[in-house]
Amino acid sequence: MSIKNPLPSILNNLRDTLFNSRIQDDIKKNNTVRYYDIEFPNRAPIISIEITKAIKEWKYERTNLKIFDNFIEKGDRILDLGMGIGLHPIYCARFPNVEQVMYIDPNPYITTYVEGLKELNEIKNVHVVNATLSTQDDPQSSFYLREDFYSSSTISTPDYKQKFDIQTISIHDVIQDFKPTLISYFDDEIDFDLLPYINSSKVKIIKKKRATEEFIISKNILIPFNKEILTEKIEKVLRNEKYEELEFQQLRDIIQPGERILEIGAGIGFI
């Protein structure tokens, strides 16, 4: 694969080596947290107090993991665009028959952390790239580290405390070289519209959720869990994949390609 991390500068190499040594110390001392059978080195600022609390309460990124559960298929090549603690690429890589995961993140501390995460959990099929995506052929970009670690970004503002030079890679090259079958990302991770660069008939798209709101997935439809709308009875049949089952069967039998459908009815918008 032609997409790879660039040769590091001396300063970048020292930074990565130092941070990686701290991660290795965490591993040796069993200073880790466990979530979904994945061991995470308990290293700040990656594992923040808020993230630790969400993990202990079994609430961290559960919605996104449920989405992956419903959309990952045999032979998938998954392109995951960070920002996070590396949960998504490691979680996806453990699915049986997932061919490869490429994880791209502009934050050099996170990509170093995810490399350690791979080693700790013995994951071989994740390729980690420290870079930012672009529609241009710019060779380099900058990443600005802030006191609030997860507000760090490629956008320059006066409050940044450290600046890193990182590579820029073209979305065209990623699609052409890696040939993903599934792409997952947060809308605010990239500063351009991703969809025009993807053949959506061949690639599954997952727009990840940052909100902590609970969702229900039924028949591959993501439904916000709102108690004012979803009664206990509706919630139960949705979770059991039984909601409007007869109507779905009738629609499958009669809908033809190119149909223009007018739906009139009362319900939760599921049909």
CSV table of C-alpha atoms in Angstrom, one decimal:
chain,number,residue,atom,x,y,z
A,1,MET,CA,0.0,0.0,0.0
A,2,SER,CA,1.4,3.4,-0.9
A,3,ILE,CA,-0.3,5.3,1.9
A,4,LYS,CA,2.0,5.2,4.9
A,5,ASN,CA,3.3,7.4,7.7
A,6,PRO,CA,6.1,9.7,6.6
A,7,LEU,CA,9.7,9.5,7.8
A,8,PRO,CA,9.5,11.3,11.1
A,9,SER,CA,11.6,14.3,12.0
A,10,ILE,CA,14.0,14.1,14.9
A,11,LEU,CA,11.6,16.0,17.2
A,12,ASN,CA,8.6,13.9,16.1
A,13,ASN,CA,10.6,10.7,16.6
A,14,LEU,CA,11.6,11.8,20.2
A,15,ARG,CA,8.0,12.7,21.0
A,16,ASP,CA,6.6,9.4,19.7
A,17,THR,CA,9.4,7.4,21.5
A,18,LEU,CA,8.7,9.2,24.8
A,19,PHE,CA,5.0,8.8,24.7
A,20,ASN,CA,5.2,5.2,23.5
A,21,SER,CA,7.6,4.4,26.4
A,22,ARG,CA,5.0,5.7,28.8
A,23,ILE,CA,2.3,3.6,27.2
A,24,GLN,CA,4.6,0.5,27.5
A,25,ASP,CA,5.1,1.4,31.2
A,26,ASP,CA,1.3,1.4,31.7
A,27,ILE,CA,1.1,-2.0,30.0
A,28,LYS,CA,3.9,-3.5,32.1
A,29,LYS,CA,2.3,-2.2,35.3
A,30,ASN,CA,-1.2,-3.4,34.3
A,31,ASN,CA,-2.4,0.2,34.4
A,32,THR,CA,-5.2,-0.5,31.9
A,33,VAL,CA,-9.0,-0.3,31.6
A,34,ARG,CA,-11.1,-2.9,30.0
A,35,TYR,CA,-14.0,-2.3,27.7
A,36,TYR,CA,-15.8,-4.7,25.4
A,37,ASP,CA,-12.9,-7.1,26.0
A,38,ILE,CA,-10.4,-4.6,24.8
A,39,GLU,CA,-7.5,-3.5,27.1
A,40,PHE,CA,-6.7,0.2,27.0
A,41,PRO,CA,-3.5,1.7,28.6
A,42,ASN,CA,-4.8,4.1,31.2
A,43,ARG,CA,-2.7,7.0,29.8
A,44,ALA,CA,-3.7,10.6,30.0
A,45,PRO,CA,-4.6,12.7,28.1
A,46,ILE,CA,-6.1,10.0,25.9
A,47,ILE,CA,-8.1,8.3,28.6
A,48,SER,CA,-9.6,11.4,30.3
A,49,ILE,CA,-11.6,11.4,33.6
A,50,GLU,CA,-14.8,11.7,31.5
A,51,ILE,CA,-13.9,8.8,29.3
A,52,THR,CA,-13.0,6.7,32.3
A,53,LYS,CA,-16.4,7.4,33.9
A,54,ALA,CA,-18.3,6.5,30.7
A,55,ILE,CA,-16.3,3.3,30.4
A,56,LYS,CA,-17.0,2.3,34.0
A,57,GLU,CA,-20.7,3.1,33.5
A,58,TRP,CA,-20.7,1.0,30.3
A,59,LYS,CA,-21.8,4.0,28.2
A,60,TYR,CA,-18.8,5.0,26.1
A,61,GLU,CA,-19.6,5.0,22.3
A,62,ARG,CA,-22.2,2.2,22.7
A,63,THR,CA,-24.4,3.7,19.9
A,64,ASN,CA,-21.5,3.6,17.4
A,65,LEU,CA,-20.6,0.1,18.3
A,66,LYS,CA,-24.2,-1.0,17.8
A,67,ILE,CA,-24.1,0.5,14.3
A,68,PHE,CA,-20.9,-1.4,13.5
A,69,ASP,CA,-22.5,-4.6,14.7
A,70,ASN,CA,-25.3,-4.1,12.2
A,71,PHE,CA,-23.3,-3.1,9.1
A,72,ILE,CA,-20.0,-4.9,9.2
A,73,GLU,CA,-19.9,-7.9,6.8
A,74,LYS,CA,-17.5,-10.6,5.7
A,75,GLY,CA,-14.6,-9.3,3.7
A,76,ASP,CA,-15.0,-5.7,4.7
A,77,ARG,CA,-12.2,-3.2,4.3
A,78,ILE,CA,-12.9,-0.5,6.8
A,79,LEU,CA,-11.7,3.1,6.6
A,80,ASP,CA,-12.2,4.7,10.0
A,81,LEU,CA,-11.5,8.4,10.4
A,82,GLY,CA,-10.5,9.1,14.1
A,83,MET,CA,-10.7,11.1,16.7
A,84,GLY,CA,-11.0,9.0,19.7
A,85,ILE,CA,-9.2,6.5,21.9
A,86,GLY,CA,-8.9,3.8,19.1
A,87,LEU,CA,-11.9,1.9,20.2
A,88,HIS,CA,-13.5,1.8,16.8
A,89,PRO,CA,-10.7,0.4,14.6
A,90,ILE,CA,-9.8,-2.2,17.2
A,91,TYR,CA,-13.4,-3.2,17.7
A,92,CYS,CA,-14.0,-3.5,14.0
A,93,ALA,CA,-10.7,-5.4,13.4
A,94,ARG,CA,-11.8,-8.2,15.7
A,95,PHE,CA,-14.9,-9.1,13.6
A,96,PRO,CA,-14.4,-12.5,12.0
A,97,ASN,CA,-13.4,-12.1,8.3
A,98,VAL,CA,-12.9,-8.3,8.4
A,99,GLU,CA,-10.0,-8.1,5.9
A,100,GLN,CA,-8.3,-4.8,6.9
A,101,VAL,CA,-8.9,-1.6,8.9
A,102,MET,CA,-7.2,1.7,8.0
A,103,TYR,CA,-7.3,4.2,10.8
A,104,ILE,CA,-6.5,7.8,9.9
A,105,ASP,CA,-6.1,10.5,12.6
A,106,PRO,CA,-4.3,13.9,12.5
A,107,ASN,CA,-3.4,13.8,16.3
A,108,PRO,CA,0.1,12.2,16.6
A,109,TYR,CA,-0.5,11.4,20.2
A,110,ILE,CA,-3.6,9.3,19.4
A,111,THR,CA,-2.0,7.4,16.5
A,112,THR,CA,1.0,6.5,18.8
A,113,TYR,CA,-1.5,5.4,21.4
A,114,VAL,CA,-3.4,3.3,18.9
A,115,GLU,CA,-0.2,1.6,17.8
A,116,GLY,CA,0.3,0.6,21.5
A,117,LEU,CA,-3.3,-0.5,21.6
A,118,LYS,CA,-2.8,-2.8,18.7
A,119,GLU,CA,0.2,-4.4,20.4
A,120,LEU,CA,-1.5,-4.9,23.7
A,121,ASN,CA,-4.6,-6.5,22.1
A,122,GLU,CA,-2.6,-8.5,19.5
A,123,ILE,CA,-4.3,-6.9,16.6
A,124,LYS,CA,-2.6,-7.3,13.2
A,125,ASN,CA,-5.1,-6.1,10.6
A,126,VAL,CA,-5.2,-2.3,11.5
A,127,HIS,CA,-3.0,0.1,9.6
A,128,VAL,CA,-2.6,3.4,11.5
A,129,VAL,CA,-1.8,6.6,9.6
A,130,ASN,CA,-1.1,10.0,11.2
A,131,ALA,CA,-2.4,12.4,8.6
A,132,THR,CA,-5.2,14.7,7.6
A,133,LEU,CA,-7.4,14.0,4.6
A,134,SER,CA,-7.7,16.5,1.8
A,135,THR,CA,-9.2,16.9,-1.7
A,136,GLN,CA,-5.9,18.6,-2.8
A,137,ASP,CA,-2.4,17.2,-3.2
A,138,ASP,CA,-0.9,19.3,-0.4
A,139,PRO,CA,2.1,17.3,1.0
A,140,GLN,CA,1.9,18.7,4.5
A,141,SER,CA,-0.5,20.2,7.1
A,142,SER,CA,-0.3,21.3,10.7
A,143,PHE,CA,-2.0,20.0,13.8
A,144,TYR,CA,-2.5,22.2,16.8
A,145,LEU,CA,-2.5,20.7,20.3
A,146,ARG,CA,-4.6,22.5,22.9
A,147,GLU,CA,-4.9,22.4,26.7
A,148,ASP,CA,-8.3,20.7,26.2
A,149,PHE,CA,-6.9,17.7,24.4
A,150,TYR,CA,-10.0,16.7,22.5
A,151,SER,CA,-10.5,20.2,21.1
A,152,SER,CA,-7.1,19.9,19.3
A,153,SER,CA,-7.5,20.2,15.5
A,154,THR,CA,-5.9,21.2,12.2
A,155,ILE,CA,-7.4,24.7,12.7
A,156,SER,CA,-5.0,27.4,14.0
A,157,THR,CA,-6.3,29.5,16.9
A,158,PRO,CA,-4.3,31.6,19.4
A,159,ASP,CA,-4.9,29.2,22.3
A,160,TYR,CA,-2.9,26.3,20.9
A,161,LYS,CA,0.1,25.2,23.0
A,162,GLN,CA,2.0,23.0,20.5
A,163,LYS,CA,2.1,22.7,16.7
A,164,PHE,CA,3.0,19.6,14.8
A,165,ASP,CA,3.7,19.1,11.1
A,166,ILE,CA,1.8,16.2,9.7
A,167,GLN,CA,1.3,14.7,6.2
A,168,THR,CA,-1.8,15.4,4.1
A,169,ILE,CA,-3.1,12.6,2.0
A,170,SER,CA,-5.6,12.8,-0.8
A,171,ILE,CA,-9.0,11.2,-0.4
A,172,HIS,CA,-8.6,10.1,-4.0
A,173,ASP,CA,-5.5,8.1,-3.2
A,174,VAL,CA,-7.0,6.5,-0.1
A,175,ILE,CA,-10.1,5.4,-2.0
A,176,GLN,CA,-8.0,4.1,-5.0
A,177,ASP,CA,-5.3,2.4,-3.0
A,178,PHE,CA,-7.2,1.0,0.0
A,179,LYS,CA,-10.5,0.3,-1.7
A,180,PRO,CA,-12.7,0.5,1.4
A,181,THR,CA,-16.1,-1.2,1.5
A,182,LEU,CA,-17.1,0.7,4.6
A,183,ILE,CA,-16.2,4.2,5.7
A,184,SER,CA,-17.0,5.6,9.2
A,185,TYR,CA,-16.4,9.1,10.3
A,186,PHE,CA,-17.7,12.1,12.3
A,187,ASP,CA,-19.0,15.0,10.2
A,188,ASP,CA,-16.7,17.4,12.0
A,189,GLU,CA,-13.6,15.4,11.4
A,190,ILE,CA,-13.2,16.5,7.8
A,191,ASP,CA,-13.6,19.9,6.3
A,192,PHE,CA,-15.1,18.8,3.0
A,193,ASP,CA,-18.1,16.8,1.8
A,194,LEU,CA,-16.9,13.2,1.6
A,195,LEU,CA,-19.8,11.7,-0.3
A,196,PRO,CA,-19.0,13.0,-3.8
A,197,TYR,CA,-15.7,11.1,-3.7
A,198,ILE,CA,-17.3,7.8,-3.0
A,199,ASN,CA,-19.2,5.3,-5.1
A,200,SER,CA,-22.0,5.0,-2.6
A,201,SER,CA,-23.5,2.0,-4.5
A,202,LYS,CA,-20.4,0.0,-3.5
A,203,VAL,CA,-19.3,1.6,-0.2
A,204,LYS,CA,-21.3,1.6,3.1
A,205,ILE,CA,-21.2,4.9,4.9
A,206,ILE,CA,-21.5,5.3,8.7
A,207,LYS,CA,-21.7,8.8,10.1
A,208,LYS,CA,-20.8,8.3,13.7
A,209,LYS,CA,-22.7,9.9,16.6
A,210,ARG,CA,-21.1,12.0,19.2
A,211,ALA,CA,-24.2,12.5,21.3
A,212,THR,CA,-24.8,10.2,24.3
A,213,GLU,CA,-28.4,9.7,23.4
A,214,GLU,CA,-29.5,6.1,23.3
A,215,PHE,CA,-30.5,4.6,19.9
A,216,ILE,CA,-32.3,1.5,18.9
A,217,ILE,CA,-31.3,-0.3,15.7
A,218,SER,CA,-34.1,-2.3,14.0
A,219,LYS,CA,-33.9,-3.6,10.5
A,220,ASN,CA,-30.7,-1.6,10.0
A,221,ILE,CA,-32.6,1.7,10.8
A,222,LEU,CA,-31.2,3.9,13.6
A,223,ILE,CA,-34.0,5.2,15.8
A,224,PRO,CA,-33.4,7.8,18.5
A,225,PHE,CA,-34.8,6.5,21.8
A,226,ASN,CA,-37.4,9.0,22.9
A,227,LYS,CA,-39.7,7.8,25.7
A,228,GLU,CA,-42.3,10.4,24.7
A,229,ILE,CA,-42.7,8.7,21.3
A,230,LEU,CA,-41.5,5.1,21.9
A,231,THR,CA,-43.8,3.4,24.3
A,232,GLU,CA,-42.6,0.4,26.3
A,233,LYS,CA,-44.5,-1.8,23.9
A,234,ILE,CA,-43.1,-0.2,20.7
A,235,GLU,CA,-39.6,-0.4,22.2
A,236,LYS,CA,-39.9,-4.1,22.9
A,237,VAL,CA,-41.1,-5.0,19.4
A,238,LEU,CA,-38.4,-2.8,17.8
A,239,ARG,CA,-35.7,-4.5,19.7
A,240,ASN,CA,-37.1,-7.9,18.7
A,241,GLU,CA,-37.2,-6.8,15.0
A,242,LYS,CA,-41.0,-7.4,15.1
A,243,TYR,CA,-42.3,-3.8,14.6
A,244,GLU,CA,-44.6,-3.4,11.6
A,245,GLU,CA,-43.4,-6.8,10.4
A,246,LEU,CA,-46.5,-7.6,8.3
A,247,GLU,CA,-46.3,-4.1,6.6
A,248,PHE,CA,-42.6,-4.6,5.8
A,249,GLN,CA,-43.3,-8.0,4.2
A,250,GLN,CA,-46.1,-6.5,2.1
A,251,LEU,CA,-43.8,-3.6,1.0
A,252,ARG,CA,-41.0,-6.0,0.1
A,253,ASP,CA,-43.5,-8.0,-2.1
A,254,ILE,CA,-44.9,-5.0,-4.1
A,255,ILE,CA,-42.2,-2.2,-4.3
A,256,GLN,CA,-40.5,-2.0,-7.7
A,257,PRO,CA,-37.4,-0.1,-8.8
A,258,GLY,CA,-38.1,3.6,-9.5
A,259,GLU,CA,-41.2,3.8,-7.3
A,260,ARG,CA,-42.3,7.2,-6.0
A,261,ILE,CA,-44.0,6.5,-2.7
A,262,LEU,CA,-46.5,8.6,-0.8
A,263,GLU,CA,-46.8,7.4,2.7
A,264,ILE,CA,-49.8,8.6,4.8
A,265,GLY,CA,-50.1,7.4,8.3
A,266,ALA,CA,-49.6,7.7,12.0
A,267,GLY,CA,-46.5,6.2,13.6
A,268,ILE,CA,-42.9,6.8,14.4
A,269,GLY,CA,-41.8,7.2,10.8
A,270,PHE,CA,-40.4,3.7,10.6
A,271,ILE,CA,-42.2,2.6,7.4
